[in-house]
Short mmCIF file of C-alpha atoms in Angstrom, two decimals:
data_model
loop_
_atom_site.label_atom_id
_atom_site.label_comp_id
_atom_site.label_asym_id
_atom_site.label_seq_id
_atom_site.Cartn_x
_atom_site.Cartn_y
_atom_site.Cartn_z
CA UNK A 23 0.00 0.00 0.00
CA UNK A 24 0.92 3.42 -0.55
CA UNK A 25 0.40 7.01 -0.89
CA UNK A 26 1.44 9.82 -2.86
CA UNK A 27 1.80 13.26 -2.54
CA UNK A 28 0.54 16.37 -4.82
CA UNK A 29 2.53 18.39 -3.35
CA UNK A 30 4.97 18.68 0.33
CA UNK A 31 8.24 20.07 1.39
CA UNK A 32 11.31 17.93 1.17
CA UNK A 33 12.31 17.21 5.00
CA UNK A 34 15.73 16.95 3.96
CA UNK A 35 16.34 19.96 1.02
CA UNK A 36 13.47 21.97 2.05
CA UNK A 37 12.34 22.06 -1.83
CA UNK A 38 8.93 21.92 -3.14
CA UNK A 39 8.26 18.54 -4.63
CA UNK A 40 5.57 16.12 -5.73
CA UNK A 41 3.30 15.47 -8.90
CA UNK A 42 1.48 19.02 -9.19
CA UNK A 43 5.55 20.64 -8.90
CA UNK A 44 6.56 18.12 -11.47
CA UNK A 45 3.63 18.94 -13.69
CA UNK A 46 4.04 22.93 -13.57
CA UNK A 47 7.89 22.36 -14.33
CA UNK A 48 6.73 20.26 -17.37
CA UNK A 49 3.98 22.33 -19.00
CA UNK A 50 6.29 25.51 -18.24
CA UNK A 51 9.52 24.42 -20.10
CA UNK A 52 7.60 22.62 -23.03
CA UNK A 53 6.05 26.58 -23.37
CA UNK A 54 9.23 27.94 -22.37
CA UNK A 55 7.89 29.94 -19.54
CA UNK A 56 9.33 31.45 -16.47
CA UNK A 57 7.93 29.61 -13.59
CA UNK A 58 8.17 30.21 -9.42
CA UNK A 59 6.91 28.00 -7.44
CA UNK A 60 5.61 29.16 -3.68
CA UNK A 61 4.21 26.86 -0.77
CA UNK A 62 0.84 28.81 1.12
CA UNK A 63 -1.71 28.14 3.53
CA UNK A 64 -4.83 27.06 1.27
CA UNK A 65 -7.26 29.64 2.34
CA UNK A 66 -5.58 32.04 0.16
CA UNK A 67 -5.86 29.89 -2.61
CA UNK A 68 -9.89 28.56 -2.17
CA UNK A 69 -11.32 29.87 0.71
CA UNK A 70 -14.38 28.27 2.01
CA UNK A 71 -15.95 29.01 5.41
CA UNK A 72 -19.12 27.88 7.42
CA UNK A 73 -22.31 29.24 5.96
CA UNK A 74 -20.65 30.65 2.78
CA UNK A 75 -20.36 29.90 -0.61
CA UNK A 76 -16.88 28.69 -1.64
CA UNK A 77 -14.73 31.33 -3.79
CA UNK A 78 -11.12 32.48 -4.66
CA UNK A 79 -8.63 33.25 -1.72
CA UNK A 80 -7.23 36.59 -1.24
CA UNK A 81 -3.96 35.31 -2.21
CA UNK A 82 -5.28 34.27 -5.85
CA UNK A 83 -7.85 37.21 -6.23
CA UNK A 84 -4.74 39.17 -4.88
CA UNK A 85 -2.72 38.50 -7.50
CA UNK A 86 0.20 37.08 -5.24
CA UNK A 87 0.64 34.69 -7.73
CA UNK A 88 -0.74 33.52 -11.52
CA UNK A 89 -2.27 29.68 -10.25
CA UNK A 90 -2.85 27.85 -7.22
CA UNK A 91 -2.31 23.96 -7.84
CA UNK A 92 -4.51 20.41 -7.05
CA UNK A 93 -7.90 22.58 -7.12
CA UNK A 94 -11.15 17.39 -5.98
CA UNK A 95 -22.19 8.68 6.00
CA UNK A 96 -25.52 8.26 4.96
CA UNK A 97 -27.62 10.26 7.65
CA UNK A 98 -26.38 13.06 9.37
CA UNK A 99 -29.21 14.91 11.03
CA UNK A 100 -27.97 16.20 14.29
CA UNK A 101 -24.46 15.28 13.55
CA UNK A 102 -21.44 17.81 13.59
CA UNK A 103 -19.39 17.68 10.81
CA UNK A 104 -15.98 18.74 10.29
CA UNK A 105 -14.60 20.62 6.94
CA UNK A 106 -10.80 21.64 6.31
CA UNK A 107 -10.50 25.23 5.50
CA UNK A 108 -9.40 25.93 1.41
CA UNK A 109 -10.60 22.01 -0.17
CA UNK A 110 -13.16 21.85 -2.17
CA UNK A 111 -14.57 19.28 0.27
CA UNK A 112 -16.95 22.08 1.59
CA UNK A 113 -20.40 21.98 2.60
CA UNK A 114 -21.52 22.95 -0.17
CA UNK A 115 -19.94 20.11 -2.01
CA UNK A 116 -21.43 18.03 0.94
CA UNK A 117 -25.05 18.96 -0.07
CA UNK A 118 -24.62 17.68 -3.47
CA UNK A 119 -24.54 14.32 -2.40
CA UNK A 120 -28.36 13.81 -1.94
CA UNK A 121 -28.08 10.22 -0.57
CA UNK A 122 -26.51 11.42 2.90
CA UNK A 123 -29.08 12.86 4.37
CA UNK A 124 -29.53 15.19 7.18
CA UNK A 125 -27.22 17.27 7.02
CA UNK A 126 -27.44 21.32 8.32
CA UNK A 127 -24.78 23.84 7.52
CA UNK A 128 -25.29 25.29 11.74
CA UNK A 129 -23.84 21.76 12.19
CA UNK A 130 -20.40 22.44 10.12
CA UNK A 131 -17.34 22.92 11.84
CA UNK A 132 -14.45 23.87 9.73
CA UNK A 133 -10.98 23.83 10.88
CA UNK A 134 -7.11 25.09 9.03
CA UNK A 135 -5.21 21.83 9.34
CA UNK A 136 -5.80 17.88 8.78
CA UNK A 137 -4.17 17.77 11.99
CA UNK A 138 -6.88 19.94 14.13
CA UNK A 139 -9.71 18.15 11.88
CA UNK A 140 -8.07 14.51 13.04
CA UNK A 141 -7.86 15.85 16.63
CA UNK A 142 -11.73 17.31 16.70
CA UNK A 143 -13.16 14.24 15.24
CA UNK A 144 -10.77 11.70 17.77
CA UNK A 145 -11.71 13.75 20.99
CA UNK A 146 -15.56 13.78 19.89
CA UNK A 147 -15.86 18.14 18.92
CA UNK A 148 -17.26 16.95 16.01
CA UNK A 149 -19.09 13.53 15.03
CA UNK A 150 -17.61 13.20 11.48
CA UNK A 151 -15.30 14.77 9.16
CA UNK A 152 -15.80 15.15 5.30
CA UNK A 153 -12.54 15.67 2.99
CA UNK A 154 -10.73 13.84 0.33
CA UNK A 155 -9.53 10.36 1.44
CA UNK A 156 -6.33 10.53 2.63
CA UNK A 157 -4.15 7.51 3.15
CA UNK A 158 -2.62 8.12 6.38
CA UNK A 159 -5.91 8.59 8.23
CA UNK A 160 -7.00 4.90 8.04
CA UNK A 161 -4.62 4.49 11.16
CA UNK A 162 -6.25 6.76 13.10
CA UNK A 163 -9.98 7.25 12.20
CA UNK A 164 -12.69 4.93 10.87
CA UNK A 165 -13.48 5.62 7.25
CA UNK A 166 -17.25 5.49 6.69
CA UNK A 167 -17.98 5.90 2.61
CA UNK A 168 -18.44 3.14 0.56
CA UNK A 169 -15.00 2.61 -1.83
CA UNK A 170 -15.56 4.20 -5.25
CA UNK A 171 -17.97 7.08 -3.62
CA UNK A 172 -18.20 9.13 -6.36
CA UNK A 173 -16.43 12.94 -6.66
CA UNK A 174 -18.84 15.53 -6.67
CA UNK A 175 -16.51 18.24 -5.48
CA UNK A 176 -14.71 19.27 -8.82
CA UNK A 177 -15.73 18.88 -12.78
CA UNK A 178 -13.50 16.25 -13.35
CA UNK A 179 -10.31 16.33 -11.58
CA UNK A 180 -7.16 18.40 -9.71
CA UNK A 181 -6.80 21.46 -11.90
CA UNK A 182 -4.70 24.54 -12.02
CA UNK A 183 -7.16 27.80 -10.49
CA UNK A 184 -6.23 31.04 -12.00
CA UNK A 185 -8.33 34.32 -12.46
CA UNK A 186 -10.71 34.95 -15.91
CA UNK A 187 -7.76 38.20 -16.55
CA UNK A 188 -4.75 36.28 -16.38
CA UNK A 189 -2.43 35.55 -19.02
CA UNK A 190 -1.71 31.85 -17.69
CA UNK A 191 -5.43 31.21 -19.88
CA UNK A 192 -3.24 31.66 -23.31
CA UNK A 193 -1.06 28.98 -23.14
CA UNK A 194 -1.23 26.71 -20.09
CA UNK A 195 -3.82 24.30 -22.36
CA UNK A 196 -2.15 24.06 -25.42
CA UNK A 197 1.16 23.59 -23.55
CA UNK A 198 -0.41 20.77 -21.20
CA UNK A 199 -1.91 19.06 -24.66
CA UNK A 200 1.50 19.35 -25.96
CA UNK A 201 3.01 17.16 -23.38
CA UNK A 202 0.16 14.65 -23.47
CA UNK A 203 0.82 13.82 -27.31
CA UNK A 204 4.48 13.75 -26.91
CA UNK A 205 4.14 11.37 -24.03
CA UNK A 206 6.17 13.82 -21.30
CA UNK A 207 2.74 13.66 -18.98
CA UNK A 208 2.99 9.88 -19.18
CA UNK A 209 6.20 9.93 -17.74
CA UNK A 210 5.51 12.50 -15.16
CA UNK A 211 2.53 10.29 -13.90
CA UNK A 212 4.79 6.68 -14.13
CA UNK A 213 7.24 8.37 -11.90
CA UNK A 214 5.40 9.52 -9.46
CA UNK A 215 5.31 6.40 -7.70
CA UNK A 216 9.18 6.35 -8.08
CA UNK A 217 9.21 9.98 -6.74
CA UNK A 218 7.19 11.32 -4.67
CA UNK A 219 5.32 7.81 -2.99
CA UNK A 220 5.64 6.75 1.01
CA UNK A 221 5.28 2.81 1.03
CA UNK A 222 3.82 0.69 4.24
CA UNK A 223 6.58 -1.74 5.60
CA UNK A 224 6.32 -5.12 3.71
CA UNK A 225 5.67 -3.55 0.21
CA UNK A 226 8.02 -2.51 -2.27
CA UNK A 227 7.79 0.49 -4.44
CA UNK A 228 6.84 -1.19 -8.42
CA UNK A 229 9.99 -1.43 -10.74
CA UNK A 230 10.96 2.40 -12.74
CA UNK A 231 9.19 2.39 -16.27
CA UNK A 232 11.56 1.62 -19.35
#
């Protein structure tokens, strides 16, 4: 088993690295672009708070930078639920799902960190949290959706988030096509699990691509 990372800080070089990194340096240098790559809280990217429709950060609508990167049980009445602050797992993305029923945005709790979300739903704050799966929780918290629950938080999948203005709009696409039909994308994604994967004891990462 394993799990991979979009995105994290290298413990020992204190560089950026992961798949979205690997991506933006691959559909920048197949367009020849200048690129900078920053690490911020995700609020300032997608902000999303009780009550409130989800929208741009203040970071993004602040022009601080051109993109922001990787923007993707049944009845809950009387339940608290938890939310992490900036994912598109929101409440509003929680009220598309119209089998879980129950559910009341006064009941939404919504906390900065998976860290203060874990601890909230382990000491009982909240009955529930709702998020993207994420591997390392399975240790710590029971996971309650049925596998292959289906994504109703994004169109299709992780994207990159920019503002309607911005220039990134002219060539990010045809760039990113690019490296899909000359099969640089395809290597990005094989070697991801080479990369950027943390692997339980007892199995072994899967042999580098030819």
């Amino acid at each position: 088993m394993y799990f991979l990372f979009h995105s994290f800080r290298d413990e020992r070089s204190g560089q950026l690295r992961g798949f979205s990194i690997d991506l933006v340096n691959a559909v920048c240098q197949e367009a020849d672009k200048y690129r900078e790559i920053i690490w911020d809280f995700y609020e300032n990217c997608w902000d999303s708070e009780t009550g409130m429709a989800a929208h741009g950060g203040q970071g993004l609508l602040g022009r601080w930078y051109d993109g922001c990167t990787g923007i993707n049980w049944r009845d809950l009445t009387n339940l608290t639920v938890g939310f992490l602050d900036g994912w598109l797992t929101d409440d509003t993305c929680l009220s598309m799902y119209y089998d879980i029923t129950g559910f009341s945005r006064s009941n939404a709790r919504h906390y900065q960190t998976l860290e203060a979300l874990t601890r909230a739903i382990a000491s009982g704050e909240v009955d529930c949290g709702f998020m993207f799966y994420i591997e390392p929780l399975k240790t710590d918290l029971q996971v309650l959706t049925a596998g292959g629950l289906e994504d109703k938080c994004s169109k299709s999948s992780s994207s990159i988030m920019t503002r309607p203005d911005n220039k990134l709009t002219l060539w990010w696409n045809e760039a990113f096509q690019r490296i899909r039909d000359n099969g640089v994308y395809q290597k990005v994604c094989d070697d991801v699990k080479i990369n950027h994967v943390k692997y339980r004891k007892g199995h072994a990462p899967p042999p580098r691509p030819e």
